[in-house]
Amino acid sequence: MSIRKHAAICCSKLANFICLKLGRQGVTWAGKIAITIYPDILKELASEVKKAIYVTCGTNGKTTTNNMLAAFLQSEGQRVICNSTGSNMLNGVISAFVLAADKKGHINADYACIEVDEASTLRVFPHFQPDYMILTNLFRDQLDRYGEIDITIELLNKALKMAPDCRIVVNADDVLSTALVHQSEHPAITYGIAEPCPDNPASTTEIREGQFCQLCGEKLEYHFYHFSQLGDYFCPSCGFKRPAIDYNADMISLRQGLSFTITNKDKTTASLHSNYRGFYNIYNILAAYSAAKAEGFSLKYINTVLEDFHPENGRMEQFSINGTNVLLNLAKNPAGFNQNISAVMEDTKEKNLIVVINDNSQDGHDISWLWDVDFERFADANIKRIIVSGLRAYDMALRFKYSDIACEAILSVEEAIKTMLDDNPDNLYILVNYTALFGTRKRLKNLEMEKK
Ligand SMILES: [Zn+2]
C-alpha cells in the first residue's frame, strides 16, 4: 500500500474517532480527509467489492430501504458495506468504504449498499458505477436546494448515462421514476402495489407531482392513487402507463404494524410482517426485497430480519422514557410529511405530538413547503396536545393556526421534550426535519438512559 493511501485511511479513521468522542457525526469529515490525501481512495476500495454495488436514490425512503437491503443480504451470510447513518453525499460515501478498510488498506465485502443523494450522483459515479440503482420515488424536495423536480430528474438522467450497465430497481407506481427509466432504456426490475388498499384510502386534498406525461406532455389519468402521485396511471395520448409489476404487494393490513403478501414474478409468494408503521414503508420493504431477489437470494429469514430491524437513525425509531412510548421520525418534504401524518393516524391511541422545524442549509431556508402539507388531517388524529419547536416554530404555529389546530410554541427542543414528558403521556410522536434529527435523537437517547 502506498504511504499516501495508508495516511488517508489512518487520518480518516482518527478524525471519525475524535468526532464520535465529542458526540458529533464524524463521517463527513472522515471522507473529506481521505479523498484530500488520496484522491483515488474511493475508486480503489469500491473496485474490491466482490459481487455487486447497489446505490439507493430517490426523494424519500433512501436510508430505510438501503439499510434494510444491507440487513437482508447479511441474513444471507453476505459481507456488506453500507453508509447506514444516511450520510449520502460524496464524503459520506467515501467514509463508508474507508472506515471499513483493514490495516492493509483493503476491504472484504461481497456487496456495498450505498445511498446517494440524487444531486451527488454525478460526483460519486466517476469513482464507481453501480450494478444496481434502487429508485424509491421522486417528490418535490427542499426547493432552494434541489429546485423543481425536473432538475433532479435531469441529474439522474445524466448519472445513469455514466453507468450504462446498471439495472434499475424501480417503483412502478411512481410515474416520475418509471418515465425516467423508460427514457434511459436501462433494464428495470419493478415493484409496486397493483390494487387500491382499503386500509389506506387516498387523500383527496393532497398536492400531487407529475400530473403531466413526461414523454408527451399530455395530462395523465389515474385508475386510482395510493398517495401523492403514486398509483395506477396512464397517458391517454402516447399510451405510456404503469409497467407490469415484477414484485407486487397485496392483502395489505395496517392494523398491527404492516402485514402483506408479495407475489414474485415467478408467481411464488411470501407473507411478510413488520412492526413498522406507515403505508409508505411497504414500498421501502418491497424495494429492498426486489433488490435482494434480483441477486437470487431466497430471503427465507426475512420475517426475522424485519422483526430485528431497528434502524436507530430516527426513522420511526422508538424510545421508552418513564413509561412514555416515544416515536421519532424524520419528515423533510410535503410527501414525507403527509405520509408521516398517515402513520400517526394509523395509530388510533391517544397521543401527544411535537413538530420540530429548522431552516438551516441542509433543511433548505425556504420553508414554504409547510403550506403544501395536509396538516388539517391532524384534527382527526386523537391528539391531546401539540408543541411546535425548532428555529421556525412560529411558522409552524401559524400553519397550525390556519388549520384550526391548537398548539404551543417552545423554541428549545430540549424544553419542548421536557414539557411534554412532564405530562406523562402514553404515546408521544416527534416529527423533525433534517438538522433537528441528530440533536433530538441524542436528547432522547440520553433521557432513555437516565430513566433506566
Ligand atoms: Zn404521454
mmCIF file with all atom_site columns, C-alpha atoms in Angstrom, residues 323-327 347 349-353 420 424-429:
data_model
loop_
_atom_site.group_PDB
_atom_site.id
_atom_site.type_symbol
_atom_site.label_atom_id
_atom_site.label_alt_id
_atom_site.label_comp_id
_atom_site.label_asym_id
_atom_site.label_entity_id
_atom_site.label_seq_id
_atom_site.pdbx_PDB_ins_code
_atom_site.Cartn_x
_atom_site.Cartn_y
_atom_site.Cartn_z
_atom_site.occupancy
_atom_site.B_iso_or_equiv
_atom_site.pdbx_formal_charge
_atom_site.auth_seq_id
_atom_site.auth_comp_id
_atom_site.auth_asym_id
_atom_site.auth_atom_id
_atom_site.pdbx_PDB_model_num
ATOM 1  C CA . GLY A 1 323 ? -43.437 4.813  30.706 1.00 0.00 ? 323 GLY A CA 1
ATOM 2  C CA . THR A 1 324 ? -43.912 7.041  27.661 1.00 0.00 ? 324 THR A CA 1
ATOM 3  C CA . ASN A 1 325 ? -43.573 5.360  24.300 1.00 0.00 ? 325 ASN A CA 1
ATOM 4  C CA . VAL A 1 326 ? -41.759 7.911  22.103 1.00 0.00 ? 326 VAL A CA 1
ATOM 5  C CA . LEU A 1 327 ? -41.644 7.583  18.325 1.00 0.00 ? 327 LEU A CA 1
ATOM 6  C CA . ASP A 1 347 ? -52.224 4.587  15.471 1.00 0.00 ? 347 ASP A CA 1
ATOM 7  C CA . LYS A 1 349 ? -54.469 5.537  20.539 1.00 0.00 ? 349 LYS A CA 1
ATOM 8  C CA . GLU A 1 350 ? -54.439 8.922  22.265 1.00 0.00 ? 350 GLU A CA 1
ATOM 9  C CA . LYS A 1 351 ? -51.124 10.671 21.726 1.00 0.00 ? 351 LYS A CA 1
ATOM 10 C CA . ASN A 1 352 ? -49.136 13.871 22.106 1.00 0.00 ? 352 ASN A CA 1
ATOM 11 C CA . LEU A 1 353 ? -47.163 15.416 19.268 1.00 0.00 ? 353 LEU A CA 1
ATOM 12 C CA . MET A 1 420 ? -44.250 17.034 27.053 1.00 0.00 ? 420 MET A CA 1
ATOM 13 C CA . ASN A 1 424 ? -46.574 11.562 31.326 1.00 0.00 ? 424 ASN A CA 1
ATOM 14 C CA . PRO A 1 425 ? -48.390 10.782 28.068 1.00 0.00 ? 425 PRO A CA 1
ATOM 15 C CA . ASP A 1 426 ? -48.619 7.116  26.999 1.00 0.00 ? 426 ASP A CA 1
ATOM 16 C CA . ASN A 1 427 ? -47.602 7.951  23.444 1.00 0.00 ? 427 ASN A CA 1
ATOM 17 C CA . LEU A 1 428 ? -45.509 10.795 22.100 1.00 0.00 ? 428 LEU A CA 1
ATOM 18 C CA . TYR A 1 429 ? -44.775 11.315 18.425 1.00 0.00 ? 429 TYR A CA 1
#
